[in-house]
Tab-separated table of C-alpha atoms and ligand atoms in Angstrom:
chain	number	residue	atom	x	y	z
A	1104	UNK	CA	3.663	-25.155	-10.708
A	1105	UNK	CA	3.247	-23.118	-13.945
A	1106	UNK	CA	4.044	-25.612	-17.073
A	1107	UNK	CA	4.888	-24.795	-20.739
A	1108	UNK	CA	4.523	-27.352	-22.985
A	1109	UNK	CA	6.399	-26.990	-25.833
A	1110	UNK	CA	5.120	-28.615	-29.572
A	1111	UNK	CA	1.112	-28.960	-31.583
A	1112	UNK	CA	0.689	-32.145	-31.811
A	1113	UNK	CA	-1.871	-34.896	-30.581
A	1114	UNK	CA	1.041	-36.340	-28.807
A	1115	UNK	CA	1.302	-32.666	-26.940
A	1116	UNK	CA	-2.524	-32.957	-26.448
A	1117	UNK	CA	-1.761	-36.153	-24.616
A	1118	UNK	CA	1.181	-35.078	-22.762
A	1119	UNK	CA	-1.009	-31.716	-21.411
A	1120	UNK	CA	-4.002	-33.771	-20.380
A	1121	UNK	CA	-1.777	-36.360	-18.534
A	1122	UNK	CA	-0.011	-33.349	-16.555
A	1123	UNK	CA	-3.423	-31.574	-16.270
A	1124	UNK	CA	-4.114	-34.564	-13.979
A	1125	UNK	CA	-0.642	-33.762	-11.215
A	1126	UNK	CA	-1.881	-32.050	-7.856
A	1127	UNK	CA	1.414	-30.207	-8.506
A	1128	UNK	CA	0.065	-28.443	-12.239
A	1129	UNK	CA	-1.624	-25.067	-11.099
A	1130	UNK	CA	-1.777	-23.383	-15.038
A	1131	UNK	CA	-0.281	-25.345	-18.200
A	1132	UNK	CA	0.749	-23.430	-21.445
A	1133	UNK	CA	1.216	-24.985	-24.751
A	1134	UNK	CA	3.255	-23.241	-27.383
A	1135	UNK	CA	2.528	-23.240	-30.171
A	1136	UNK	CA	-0.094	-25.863	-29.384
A	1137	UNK	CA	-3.468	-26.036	-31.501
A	1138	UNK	CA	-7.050	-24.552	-31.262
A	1139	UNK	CA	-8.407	-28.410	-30.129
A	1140	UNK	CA	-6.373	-27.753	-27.079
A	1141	UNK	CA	-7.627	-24.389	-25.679
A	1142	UNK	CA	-10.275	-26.534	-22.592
A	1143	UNK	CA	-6.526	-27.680	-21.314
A	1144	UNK	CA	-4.094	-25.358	-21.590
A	1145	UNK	CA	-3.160	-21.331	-22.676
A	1146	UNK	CA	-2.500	-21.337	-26.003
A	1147	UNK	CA	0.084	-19.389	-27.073
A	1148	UNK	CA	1.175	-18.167	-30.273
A	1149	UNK	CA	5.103	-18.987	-30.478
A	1150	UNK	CA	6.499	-21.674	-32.801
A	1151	UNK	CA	8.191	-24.766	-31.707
A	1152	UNK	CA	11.306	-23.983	-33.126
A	1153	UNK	CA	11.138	-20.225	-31.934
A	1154	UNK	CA	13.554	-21.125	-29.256
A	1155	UNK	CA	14.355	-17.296	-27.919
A	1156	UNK	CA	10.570	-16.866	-27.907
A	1157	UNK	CA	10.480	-19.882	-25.872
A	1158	UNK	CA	12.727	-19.063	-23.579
A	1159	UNK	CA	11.965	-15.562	-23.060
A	1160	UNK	CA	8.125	-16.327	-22.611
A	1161	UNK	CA	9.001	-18.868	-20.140
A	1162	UNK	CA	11.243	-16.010	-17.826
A	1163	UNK	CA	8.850	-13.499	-18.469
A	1164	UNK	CA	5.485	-15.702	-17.320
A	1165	UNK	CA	7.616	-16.914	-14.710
A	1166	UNK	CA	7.491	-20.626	-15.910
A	1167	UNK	CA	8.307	-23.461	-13.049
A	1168	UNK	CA	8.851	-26.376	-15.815
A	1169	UNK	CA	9.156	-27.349	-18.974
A	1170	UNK	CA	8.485	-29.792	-21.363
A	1171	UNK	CA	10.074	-29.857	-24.661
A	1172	UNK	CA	8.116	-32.623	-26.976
A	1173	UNK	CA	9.229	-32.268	-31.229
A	1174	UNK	CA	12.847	-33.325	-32.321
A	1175	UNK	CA	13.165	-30.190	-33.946
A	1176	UNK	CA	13.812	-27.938	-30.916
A	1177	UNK	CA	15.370	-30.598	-29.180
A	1178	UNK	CA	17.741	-31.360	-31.511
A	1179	UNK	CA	18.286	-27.348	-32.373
A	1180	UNK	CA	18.742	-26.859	-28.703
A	1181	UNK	CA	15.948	-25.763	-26.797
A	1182	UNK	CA	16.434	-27.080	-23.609
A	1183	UNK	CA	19.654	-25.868	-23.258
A	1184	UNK	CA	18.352	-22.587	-23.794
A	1185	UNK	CA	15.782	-22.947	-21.465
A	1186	UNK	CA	18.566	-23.933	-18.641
A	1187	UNK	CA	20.699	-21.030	-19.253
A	1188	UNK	CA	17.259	-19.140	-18.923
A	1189	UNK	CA	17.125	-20.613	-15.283
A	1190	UNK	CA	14.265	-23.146	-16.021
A	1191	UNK	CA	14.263	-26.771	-15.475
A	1192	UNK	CA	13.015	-28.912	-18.079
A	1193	UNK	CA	12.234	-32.422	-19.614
A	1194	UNK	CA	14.077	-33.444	-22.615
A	1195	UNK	CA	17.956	-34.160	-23.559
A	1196	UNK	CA	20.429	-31.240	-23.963
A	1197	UNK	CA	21.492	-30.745	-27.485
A	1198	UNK	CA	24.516	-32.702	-27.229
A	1199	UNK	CA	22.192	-36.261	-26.104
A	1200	UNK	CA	19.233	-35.124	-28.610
A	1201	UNK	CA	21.858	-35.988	-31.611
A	1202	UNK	CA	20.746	-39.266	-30.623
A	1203	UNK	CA	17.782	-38.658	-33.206
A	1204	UNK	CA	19.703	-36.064	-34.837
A	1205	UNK	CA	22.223	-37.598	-36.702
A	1206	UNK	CA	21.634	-41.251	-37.546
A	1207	UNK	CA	25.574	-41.555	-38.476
A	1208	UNK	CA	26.046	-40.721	-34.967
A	1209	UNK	CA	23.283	-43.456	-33.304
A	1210	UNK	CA	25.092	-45.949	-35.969
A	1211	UNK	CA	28.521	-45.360	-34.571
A	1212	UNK	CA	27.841	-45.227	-31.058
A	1213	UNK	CA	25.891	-48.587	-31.319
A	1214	UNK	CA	28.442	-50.190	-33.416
A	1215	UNK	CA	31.242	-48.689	-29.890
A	1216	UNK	CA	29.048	-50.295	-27.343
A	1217	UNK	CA	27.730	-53.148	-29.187
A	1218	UNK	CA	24.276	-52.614	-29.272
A	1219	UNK	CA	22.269	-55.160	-31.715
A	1220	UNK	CA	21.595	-52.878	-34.936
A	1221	UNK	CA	21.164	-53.713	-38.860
A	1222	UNK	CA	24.957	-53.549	-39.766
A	1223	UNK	CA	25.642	-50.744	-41.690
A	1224	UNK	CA	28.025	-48.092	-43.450
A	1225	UNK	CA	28.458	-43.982	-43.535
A	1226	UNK	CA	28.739	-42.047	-46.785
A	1227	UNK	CA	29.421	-38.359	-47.612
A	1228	UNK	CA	30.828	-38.898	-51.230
A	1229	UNK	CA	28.167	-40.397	-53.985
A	1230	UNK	CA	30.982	-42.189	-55.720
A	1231	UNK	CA	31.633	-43.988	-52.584
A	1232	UNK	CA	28.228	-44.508	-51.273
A	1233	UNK	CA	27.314	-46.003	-55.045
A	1234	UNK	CA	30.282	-48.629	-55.123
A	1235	UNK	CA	29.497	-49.914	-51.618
A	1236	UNK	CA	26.045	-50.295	-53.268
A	1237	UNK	CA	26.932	-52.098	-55.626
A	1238	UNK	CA	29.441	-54.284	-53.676
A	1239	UNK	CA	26.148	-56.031	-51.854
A	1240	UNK	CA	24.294	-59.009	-52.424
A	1241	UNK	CA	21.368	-58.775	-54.842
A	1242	UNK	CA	17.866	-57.807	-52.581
A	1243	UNK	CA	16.698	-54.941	-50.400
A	1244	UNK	CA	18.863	-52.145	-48.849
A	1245	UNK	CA	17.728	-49.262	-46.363
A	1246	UNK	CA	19.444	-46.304	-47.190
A	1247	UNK	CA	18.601	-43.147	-44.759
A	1248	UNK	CA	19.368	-39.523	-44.587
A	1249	UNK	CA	21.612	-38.498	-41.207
A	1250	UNK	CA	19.305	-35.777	-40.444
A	1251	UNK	CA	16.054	-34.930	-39.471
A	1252	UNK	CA	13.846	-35.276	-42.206
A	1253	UNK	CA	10.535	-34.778	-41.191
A	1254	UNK	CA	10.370	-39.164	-40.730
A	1255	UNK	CA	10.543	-39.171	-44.977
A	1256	UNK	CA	14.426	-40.287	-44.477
A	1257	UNK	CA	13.980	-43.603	-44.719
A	1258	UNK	CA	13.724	-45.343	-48.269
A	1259	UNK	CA	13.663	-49.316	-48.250
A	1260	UNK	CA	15.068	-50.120	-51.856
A	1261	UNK	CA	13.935	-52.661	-53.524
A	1262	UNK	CA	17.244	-53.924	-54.947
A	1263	UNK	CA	20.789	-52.199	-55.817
A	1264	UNK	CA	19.408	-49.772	-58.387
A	1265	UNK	CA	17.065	-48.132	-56.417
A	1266	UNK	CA	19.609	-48.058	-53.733
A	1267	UNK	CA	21.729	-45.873	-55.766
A	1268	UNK	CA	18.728	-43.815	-57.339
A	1269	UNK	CA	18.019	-43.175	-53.299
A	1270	UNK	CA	21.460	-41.879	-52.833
A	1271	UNK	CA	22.101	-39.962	-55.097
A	1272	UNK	CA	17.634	-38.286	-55.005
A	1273	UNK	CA	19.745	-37.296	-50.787
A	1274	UNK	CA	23.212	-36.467	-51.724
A	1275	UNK	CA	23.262	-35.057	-55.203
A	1276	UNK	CA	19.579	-33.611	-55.819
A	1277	UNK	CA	19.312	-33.079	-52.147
A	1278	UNK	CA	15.704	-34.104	-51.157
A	1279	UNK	CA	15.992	-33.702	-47.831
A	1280	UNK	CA	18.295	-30.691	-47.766
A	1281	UNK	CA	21.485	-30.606	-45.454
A	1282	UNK	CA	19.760	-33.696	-43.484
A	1283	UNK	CA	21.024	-35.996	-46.616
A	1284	UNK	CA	24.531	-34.912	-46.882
A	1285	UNK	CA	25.554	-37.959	-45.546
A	1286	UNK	CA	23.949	-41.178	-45.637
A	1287	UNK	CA	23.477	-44.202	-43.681
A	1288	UNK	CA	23.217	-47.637	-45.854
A	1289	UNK	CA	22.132	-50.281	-44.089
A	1290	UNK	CA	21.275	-54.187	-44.031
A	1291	UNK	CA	17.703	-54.874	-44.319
A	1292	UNK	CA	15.866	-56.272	-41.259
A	1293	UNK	CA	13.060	-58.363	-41.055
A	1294	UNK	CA	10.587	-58.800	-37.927
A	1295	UNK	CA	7.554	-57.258	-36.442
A	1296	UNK	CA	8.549	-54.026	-35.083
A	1297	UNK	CA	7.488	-52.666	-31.581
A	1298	UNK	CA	8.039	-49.059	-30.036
A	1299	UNK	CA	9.233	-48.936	-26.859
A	1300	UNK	CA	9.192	-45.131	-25.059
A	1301	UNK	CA	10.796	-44.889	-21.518
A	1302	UNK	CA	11.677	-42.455	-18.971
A	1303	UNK	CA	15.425	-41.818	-18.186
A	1304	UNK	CA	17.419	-39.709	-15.576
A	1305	UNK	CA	20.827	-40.767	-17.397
A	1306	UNK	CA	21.138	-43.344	-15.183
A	1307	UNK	CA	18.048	-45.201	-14.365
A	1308	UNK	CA	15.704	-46.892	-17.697
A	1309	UNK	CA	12.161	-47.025	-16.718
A	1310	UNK	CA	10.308	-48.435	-20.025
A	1311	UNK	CA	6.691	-47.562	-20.422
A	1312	UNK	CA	4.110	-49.856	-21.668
A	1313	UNK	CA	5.547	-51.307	-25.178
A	1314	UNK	CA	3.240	-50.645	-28.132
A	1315	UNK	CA	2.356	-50.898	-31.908
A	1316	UNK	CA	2.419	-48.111	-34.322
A	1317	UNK	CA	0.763	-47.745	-37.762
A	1318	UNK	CA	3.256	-46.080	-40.137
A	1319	UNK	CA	1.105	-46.262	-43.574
A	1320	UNK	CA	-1.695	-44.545	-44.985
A	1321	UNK	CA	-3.636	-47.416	-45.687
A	1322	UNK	CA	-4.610	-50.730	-44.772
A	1323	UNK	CA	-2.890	-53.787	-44.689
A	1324	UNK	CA	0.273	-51.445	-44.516
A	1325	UNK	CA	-0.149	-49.917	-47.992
A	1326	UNK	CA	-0.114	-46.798	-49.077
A	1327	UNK	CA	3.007	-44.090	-48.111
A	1328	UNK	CA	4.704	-43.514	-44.966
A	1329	UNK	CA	2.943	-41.504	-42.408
A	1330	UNK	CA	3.350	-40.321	-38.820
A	1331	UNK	CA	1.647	-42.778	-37.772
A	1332	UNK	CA	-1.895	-43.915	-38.081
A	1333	UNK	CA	-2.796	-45.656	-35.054
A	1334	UNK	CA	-1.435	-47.542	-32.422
A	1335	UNK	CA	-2.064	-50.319	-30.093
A	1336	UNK	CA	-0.519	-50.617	-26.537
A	1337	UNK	CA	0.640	-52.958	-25.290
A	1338	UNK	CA	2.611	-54.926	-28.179
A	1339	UNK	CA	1.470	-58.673	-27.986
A	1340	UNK	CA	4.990	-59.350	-29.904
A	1341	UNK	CA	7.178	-57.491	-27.395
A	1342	UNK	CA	6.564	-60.903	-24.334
A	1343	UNK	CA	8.629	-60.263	-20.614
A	1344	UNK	CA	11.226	-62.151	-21.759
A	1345	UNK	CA	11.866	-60.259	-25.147
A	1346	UNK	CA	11.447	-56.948	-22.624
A	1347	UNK	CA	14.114	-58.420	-20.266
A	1348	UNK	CA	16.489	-58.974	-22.910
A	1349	UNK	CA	16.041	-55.717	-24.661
A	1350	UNK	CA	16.777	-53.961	-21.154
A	1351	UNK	CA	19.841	-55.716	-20.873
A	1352	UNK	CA	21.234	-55.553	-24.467
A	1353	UNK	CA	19.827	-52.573	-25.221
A	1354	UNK	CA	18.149	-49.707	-22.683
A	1355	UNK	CA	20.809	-49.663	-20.078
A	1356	UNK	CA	23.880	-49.755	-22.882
A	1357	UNK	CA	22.398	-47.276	-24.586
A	1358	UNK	CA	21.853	-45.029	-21.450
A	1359	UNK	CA	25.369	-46.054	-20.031
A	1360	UNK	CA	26.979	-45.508	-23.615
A	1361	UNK	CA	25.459	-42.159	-23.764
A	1362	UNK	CA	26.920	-41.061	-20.547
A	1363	UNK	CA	30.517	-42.513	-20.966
A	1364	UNK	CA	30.586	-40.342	-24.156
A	1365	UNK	CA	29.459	-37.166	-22.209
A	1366	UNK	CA	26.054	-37.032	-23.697
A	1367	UNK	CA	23.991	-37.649	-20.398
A	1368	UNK	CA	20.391	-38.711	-21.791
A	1369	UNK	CA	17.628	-37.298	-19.764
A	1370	UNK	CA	14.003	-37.007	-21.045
A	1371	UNK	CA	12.000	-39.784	-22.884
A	1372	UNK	CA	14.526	-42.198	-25.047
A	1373	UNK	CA	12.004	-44.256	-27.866
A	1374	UNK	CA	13.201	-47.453	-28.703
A	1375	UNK	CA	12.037	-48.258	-32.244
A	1376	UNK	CA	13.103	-51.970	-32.069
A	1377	UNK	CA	12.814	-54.896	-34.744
A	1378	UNK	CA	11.812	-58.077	-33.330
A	1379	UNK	CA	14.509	-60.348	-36.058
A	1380	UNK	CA	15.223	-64.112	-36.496
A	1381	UNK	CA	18.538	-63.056	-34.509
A	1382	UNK	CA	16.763	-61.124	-31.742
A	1383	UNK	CA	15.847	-57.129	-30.937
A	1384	UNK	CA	17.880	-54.696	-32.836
A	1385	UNK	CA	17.583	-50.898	-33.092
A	1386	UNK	CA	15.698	-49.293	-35.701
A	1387	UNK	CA	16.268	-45.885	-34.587
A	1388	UNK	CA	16.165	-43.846	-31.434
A	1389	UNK	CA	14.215	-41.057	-31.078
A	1390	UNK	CA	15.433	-38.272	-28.333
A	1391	UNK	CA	11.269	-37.823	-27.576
A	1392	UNK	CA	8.068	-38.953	-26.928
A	1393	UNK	CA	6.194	-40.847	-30.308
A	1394	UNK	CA	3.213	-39.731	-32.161
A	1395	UNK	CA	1.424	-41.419	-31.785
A	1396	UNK	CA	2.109	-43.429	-29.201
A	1397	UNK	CA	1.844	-41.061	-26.965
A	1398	UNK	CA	-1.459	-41.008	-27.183
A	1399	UNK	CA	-1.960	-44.777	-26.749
A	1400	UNK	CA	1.086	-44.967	-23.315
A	1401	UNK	CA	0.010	-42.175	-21.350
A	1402	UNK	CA	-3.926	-43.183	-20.689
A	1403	UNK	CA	-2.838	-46.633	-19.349
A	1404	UNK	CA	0.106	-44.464	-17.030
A	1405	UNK	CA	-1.366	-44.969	-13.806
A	1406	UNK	CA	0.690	-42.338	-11.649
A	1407	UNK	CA	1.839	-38.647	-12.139
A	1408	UNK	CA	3.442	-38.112	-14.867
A	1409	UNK	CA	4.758	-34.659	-13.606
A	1410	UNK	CA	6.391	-36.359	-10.810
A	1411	UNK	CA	7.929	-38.837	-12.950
A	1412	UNK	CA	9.028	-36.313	-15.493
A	1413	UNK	CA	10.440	-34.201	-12.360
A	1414	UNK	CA	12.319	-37.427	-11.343
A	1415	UNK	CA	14.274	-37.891	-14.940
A	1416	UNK	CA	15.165	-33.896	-14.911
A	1417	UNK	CA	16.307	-34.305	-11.314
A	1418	UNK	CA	18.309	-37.559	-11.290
A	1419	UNK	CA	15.912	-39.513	-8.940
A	1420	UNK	CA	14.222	-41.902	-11.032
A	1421	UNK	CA	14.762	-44.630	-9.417
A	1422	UNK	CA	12.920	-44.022	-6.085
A	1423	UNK	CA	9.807	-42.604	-8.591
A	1424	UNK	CA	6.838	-44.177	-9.025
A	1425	UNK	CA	5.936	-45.304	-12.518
A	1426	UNK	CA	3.104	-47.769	-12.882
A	1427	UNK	CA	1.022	-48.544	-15.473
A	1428	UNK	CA	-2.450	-49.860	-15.781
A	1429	UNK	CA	-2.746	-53.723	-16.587
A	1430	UNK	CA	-4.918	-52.742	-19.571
A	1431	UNK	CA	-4.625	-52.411	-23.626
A	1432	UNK	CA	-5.349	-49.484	-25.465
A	1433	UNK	CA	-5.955	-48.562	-29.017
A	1434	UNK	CA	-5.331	-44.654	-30.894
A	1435	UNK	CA	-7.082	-44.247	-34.101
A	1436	UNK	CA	-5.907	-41.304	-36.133
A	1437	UNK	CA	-8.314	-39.602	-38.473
A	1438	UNK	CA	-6.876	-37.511	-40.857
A	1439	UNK	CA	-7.604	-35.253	-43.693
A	1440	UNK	CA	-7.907	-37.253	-47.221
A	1441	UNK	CA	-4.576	-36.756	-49.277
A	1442	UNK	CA	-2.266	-36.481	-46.391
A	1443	UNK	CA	0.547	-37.475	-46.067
A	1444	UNK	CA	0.913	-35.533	-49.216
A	1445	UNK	CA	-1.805	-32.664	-50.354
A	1446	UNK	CA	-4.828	-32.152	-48.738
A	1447	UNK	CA	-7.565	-29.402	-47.441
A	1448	UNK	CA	-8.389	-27.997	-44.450
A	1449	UNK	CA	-11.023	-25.590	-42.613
A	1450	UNK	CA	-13.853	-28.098	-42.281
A	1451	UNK	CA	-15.506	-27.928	-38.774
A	1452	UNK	CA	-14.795	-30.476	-36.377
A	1453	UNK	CA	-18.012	-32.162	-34.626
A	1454	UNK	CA	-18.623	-33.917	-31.844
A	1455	UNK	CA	-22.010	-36.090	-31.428
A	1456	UNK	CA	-22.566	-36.616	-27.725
A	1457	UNK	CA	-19.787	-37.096	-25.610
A	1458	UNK	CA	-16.381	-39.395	-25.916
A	1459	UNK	CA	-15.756	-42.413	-23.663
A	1460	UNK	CA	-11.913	-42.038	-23.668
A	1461	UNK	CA	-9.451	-39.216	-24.881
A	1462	UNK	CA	-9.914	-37.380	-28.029
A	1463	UNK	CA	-6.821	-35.964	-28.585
A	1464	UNK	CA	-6.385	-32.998	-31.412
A	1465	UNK	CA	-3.395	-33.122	-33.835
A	1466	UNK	CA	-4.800	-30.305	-36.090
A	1467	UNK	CA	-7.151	-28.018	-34.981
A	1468	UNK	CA	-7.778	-24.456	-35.271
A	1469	UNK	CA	-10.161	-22.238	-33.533
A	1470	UNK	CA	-12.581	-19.942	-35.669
A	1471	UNK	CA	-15.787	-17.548	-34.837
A	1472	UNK	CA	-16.213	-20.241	-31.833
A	1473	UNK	CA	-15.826	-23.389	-34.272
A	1474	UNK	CA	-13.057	-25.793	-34.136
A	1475	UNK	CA	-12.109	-26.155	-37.777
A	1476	UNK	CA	-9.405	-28.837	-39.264
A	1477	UNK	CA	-5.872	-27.277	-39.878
A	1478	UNK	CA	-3.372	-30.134	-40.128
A	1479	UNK	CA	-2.671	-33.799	-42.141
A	1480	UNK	CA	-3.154	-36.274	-38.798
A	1481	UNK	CA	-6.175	-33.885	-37.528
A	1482	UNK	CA	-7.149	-36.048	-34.603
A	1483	UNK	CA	-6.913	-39.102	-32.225
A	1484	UNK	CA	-9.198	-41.483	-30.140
A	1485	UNK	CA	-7.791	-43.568	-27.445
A	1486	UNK	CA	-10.172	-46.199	-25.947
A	1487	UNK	CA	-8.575	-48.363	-22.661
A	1488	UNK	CA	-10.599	-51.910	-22.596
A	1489	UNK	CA	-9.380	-55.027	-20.573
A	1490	UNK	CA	-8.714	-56.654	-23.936
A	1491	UNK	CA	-7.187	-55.447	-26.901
A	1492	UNK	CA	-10.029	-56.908	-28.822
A	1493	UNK	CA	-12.614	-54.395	-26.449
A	1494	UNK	CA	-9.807	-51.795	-26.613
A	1495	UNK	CA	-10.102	-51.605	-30.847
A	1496	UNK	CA	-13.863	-51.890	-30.942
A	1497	UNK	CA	-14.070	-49.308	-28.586
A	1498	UNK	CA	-11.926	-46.864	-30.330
A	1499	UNK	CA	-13.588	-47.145	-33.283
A	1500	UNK	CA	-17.219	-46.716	-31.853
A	1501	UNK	CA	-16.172	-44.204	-30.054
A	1502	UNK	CA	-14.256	-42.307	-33.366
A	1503	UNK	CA	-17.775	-42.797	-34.948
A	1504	UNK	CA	-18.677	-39.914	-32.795
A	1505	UNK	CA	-16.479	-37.588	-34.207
A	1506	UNK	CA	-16.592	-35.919	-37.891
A	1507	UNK	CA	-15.180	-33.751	-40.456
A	1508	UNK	CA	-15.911	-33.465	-43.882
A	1509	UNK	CA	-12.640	-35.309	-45.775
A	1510	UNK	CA	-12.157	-37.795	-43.207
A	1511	UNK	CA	-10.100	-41.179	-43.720
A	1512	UNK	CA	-8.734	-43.155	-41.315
A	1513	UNK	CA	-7.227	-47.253	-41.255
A	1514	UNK	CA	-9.770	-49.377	-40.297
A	1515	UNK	CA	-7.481	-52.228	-39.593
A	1516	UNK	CA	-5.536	-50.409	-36.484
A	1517	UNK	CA	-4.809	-53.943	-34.057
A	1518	UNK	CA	-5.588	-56.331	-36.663
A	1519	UNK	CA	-2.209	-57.391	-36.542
A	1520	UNK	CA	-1.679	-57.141	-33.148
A	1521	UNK	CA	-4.981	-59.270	-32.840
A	1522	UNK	CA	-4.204	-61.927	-35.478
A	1523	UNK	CA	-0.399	-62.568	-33.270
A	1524	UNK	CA	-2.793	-62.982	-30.218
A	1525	UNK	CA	-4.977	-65.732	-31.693
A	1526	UNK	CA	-2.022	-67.818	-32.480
B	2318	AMP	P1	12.546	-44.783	-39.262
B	2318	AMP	O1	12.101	-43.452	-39.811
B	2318	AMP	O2	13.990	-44.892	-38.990
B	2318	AMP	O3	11.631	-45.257	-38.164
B	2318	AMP	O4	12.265	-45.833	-40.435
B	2318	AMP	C1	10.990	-45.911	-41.007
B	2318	AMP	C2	10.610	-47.342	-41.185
B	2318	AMP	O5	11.499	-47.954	-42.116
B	2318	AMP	C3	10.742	-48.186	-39.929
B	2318	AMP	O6	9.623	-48.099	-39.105
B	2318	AMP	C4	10.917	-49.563	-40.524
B	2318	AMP	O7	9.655	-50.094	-40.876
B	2318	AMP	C5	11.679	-49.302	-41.787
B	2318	AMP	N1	13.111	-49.593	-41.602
B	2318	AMP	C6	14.073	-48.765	-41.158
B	2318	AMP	N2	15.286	-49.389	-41.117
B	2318	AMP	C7	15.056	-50.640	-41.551
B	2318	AMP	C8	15.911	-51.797	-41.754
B	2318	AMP	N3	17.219	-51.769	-41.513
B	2318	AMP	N4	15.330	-52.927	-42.219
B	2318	AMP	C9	14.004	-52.980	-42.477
B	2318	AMP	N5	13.166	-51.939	-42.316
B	2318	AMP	C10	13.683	-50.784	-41.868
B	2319	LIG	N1	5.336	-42.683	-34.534
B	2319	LIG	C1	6.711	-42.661	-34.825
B	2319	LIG	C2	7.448	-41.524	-34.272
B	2319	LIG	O1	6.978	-40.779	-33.444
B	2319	LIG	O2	8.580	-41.327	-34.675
């Protein structure tokens, strides 16, 4: 089969080398992709959210599949402009990807079908918005843009006055453009958190391997929101019977609730989940694949993830095969100093001997035969130990290996996860 992946990321990087490894994948295309990924795929120079350039490249090079990986394009549409193009793809239409699109929407359609969530409220007038505010109890308050917003939408106020200050910086001053004309204010949760991707026809849940993202720059969780900084897979917190529960109150009504509303989910449905005093609740939903977990689920996926991804697209996931390795595994993210706010780029990328385990590139550009920096997150290395312990200290000696002037990266990726082990 010829494959197009669609998006740049490391989490793309991951996704091409898993399907790199299906008897089925004859020739794999990444658009836009990055230079870090040219030994694994065609690189081709069309944007993510070019979606008539997608679809056209795909009839014209006679694509057999798709993958569609960023929210943006998913959410914009571009798998159901791939269909009408005549090719088959992973991913949710449009009409299921709003389940990342529009927060108001995930709110409401948990708060239908019951599904544990932070409770919450919906606001497209300030005045409104500011007097719930100030109708709470004194203490923290989430308030969140209904859009996409690039993963900045989120701000955890402190108390009722930054609450409104967070409000009104979305639906006055609009910060995050159209994506904070409405606003979401919600209870705030407390709880180790745990992301849970898994594979759905619509029908059928098949969780992957739970893990453990990194969201801040710095360590001990300081520092601003990021991406993601690392990860660790799987999540000690997230035990079978927490998993069992969470399928039951949670995976299979969302799936089922997405479906009675005529919103058929099929694709990769994240579960970002809070682990609370009163049990699992949602976070969010996210109508793709994380970054980066990505890059710490698929090297412990133990069958082919083309077939499986085949499976969701073609309403047979329940006779595929989806196993996973009984391993742990640990992504560190280097990126470039300053991000996620300003930073440079253009400094080479170099490799000292050779990596045991996946180096995955985020940000990469080729130039004169060099492979220069180009992006925030720049790169990832996955390690896959027997123990988390061996799967940490092996990502990190093996990240030693790799350099670029303006480096940082958290050294404390797992501690956490480690520290809930010993206890
Ligand atoms: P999101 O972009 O929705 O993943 O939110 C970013 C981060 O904000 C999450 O990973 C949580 O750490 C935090 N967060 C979001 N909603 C809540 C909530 N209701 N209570 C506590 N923390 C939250
Ligand atoms: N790592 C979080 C996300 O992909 O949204």
């Amino acid at each position: 089969m010829k494959i197009m992946v669609v998006g740049s990321g490391g989490r793309e990087h991951a996704i091409v080398k898993a399907l790199k490894k299906s008897k089925k994948a004859e020739e794999i295309f990444v658009l836009p992709g990055n230079g870090g990924m040219a030994e694994d795929a065609t690189i081709v120079p069309i944007g993510a959210k070019d979606i008539p350039a997608i679809a056209a490249f795909a009839k014209d090079n006679g694509i057999d599949y798709a993958v569609v990986a960023p929210d943006d394009p998913l959410v914009l549409g571009a798998v159901d402009a791939l269909n009408e193009a005549g090719i088959p793809c992973f991913g949710p239409r449009k009409n299921a990807a709003i389940i990342e699109g529009s927060k108001a929407f995930s709110k409401e359609l948990m708060k239908k079908y019951g599904i544990p969530t932070a409770r919450y409220a919906t606001f497209r007038k300030i005045e409104e918005a500011e007097s719930y505010i100030d109708s709470l109890p004194e203490g923290a308050v989430v308030v969140k843009a209904d859009g996409l917003a690039l993963g900045k939408g989120v701000i955890i106020a402190a108390n009722r006055e930054e609450a409104k200050e967070a409000a009104r910086s979305m639906m006055v001053d609009g910060k995050f453009g159209a994506s904070g004309n409405c606003v979401v204010i919600e209870e705030f949760l407390t709880g180790p958190e745990v992301s849970v991707l898994s594979f759905t026809d619509g029908e059928t849940v098949v969780p992957m391997v739970s893990s453990m993202d990194h969201k801040r720059a710095l360590d001990g969780d300081k520092g601003l929101n990021t991406g993601g900084m690392g990860v660790v897979a799987p999540n000690p917190y997230y035990t079978e019977d927490i998993a069992a529960e969470c399928m039951q109150k949670i995976f299979l009504p969302t799936v089922r609730a997405m479906k009675a509303e005529g919103r058929e989910f099929r694709g990769c449905l994240y579960f970002g989940l809070m682990l609370t005093p009163d049990g699992p609740k949602v976070i969010e939903y996210n109508c793709r694949f994380g970054d980066p977990e990505t890059q710490a689920v698929l090297p412990l996926l133990s069958t082919d993830l083309l077939e499986i991804m085949l499976a969701c697209t073609e309403g047979r996931l329940k006779d595929a095969d989806v196993r996973f390795e009984n391993k742990c595994s640990c992504c560190v993210v280097k990126a470039s100093k300053g991000y996620p706010e300003k930073y440079d780029t253009g400094f080479e990328i170099r490799l000292e001997g050779e990596i045991d385990g996946e180096l995955y590139i985020a940000g990469g550009k080729l130039e004169n035969g060099k492979l220069l920096t180009a992006g925030g997150r720049v790169l990832g290395v996955t390690a896959v130990a027997d123990t988390l312990g061996e799967a940490v200290e092996k990502a990190y000696s093996e990240a030693e290996k790799v350099h670029f002037e303006n480096e940082f990266f958290r050294r404390d990726i797992g501690a956490r996860a480690l520290a809930a082990l010993r206890k």
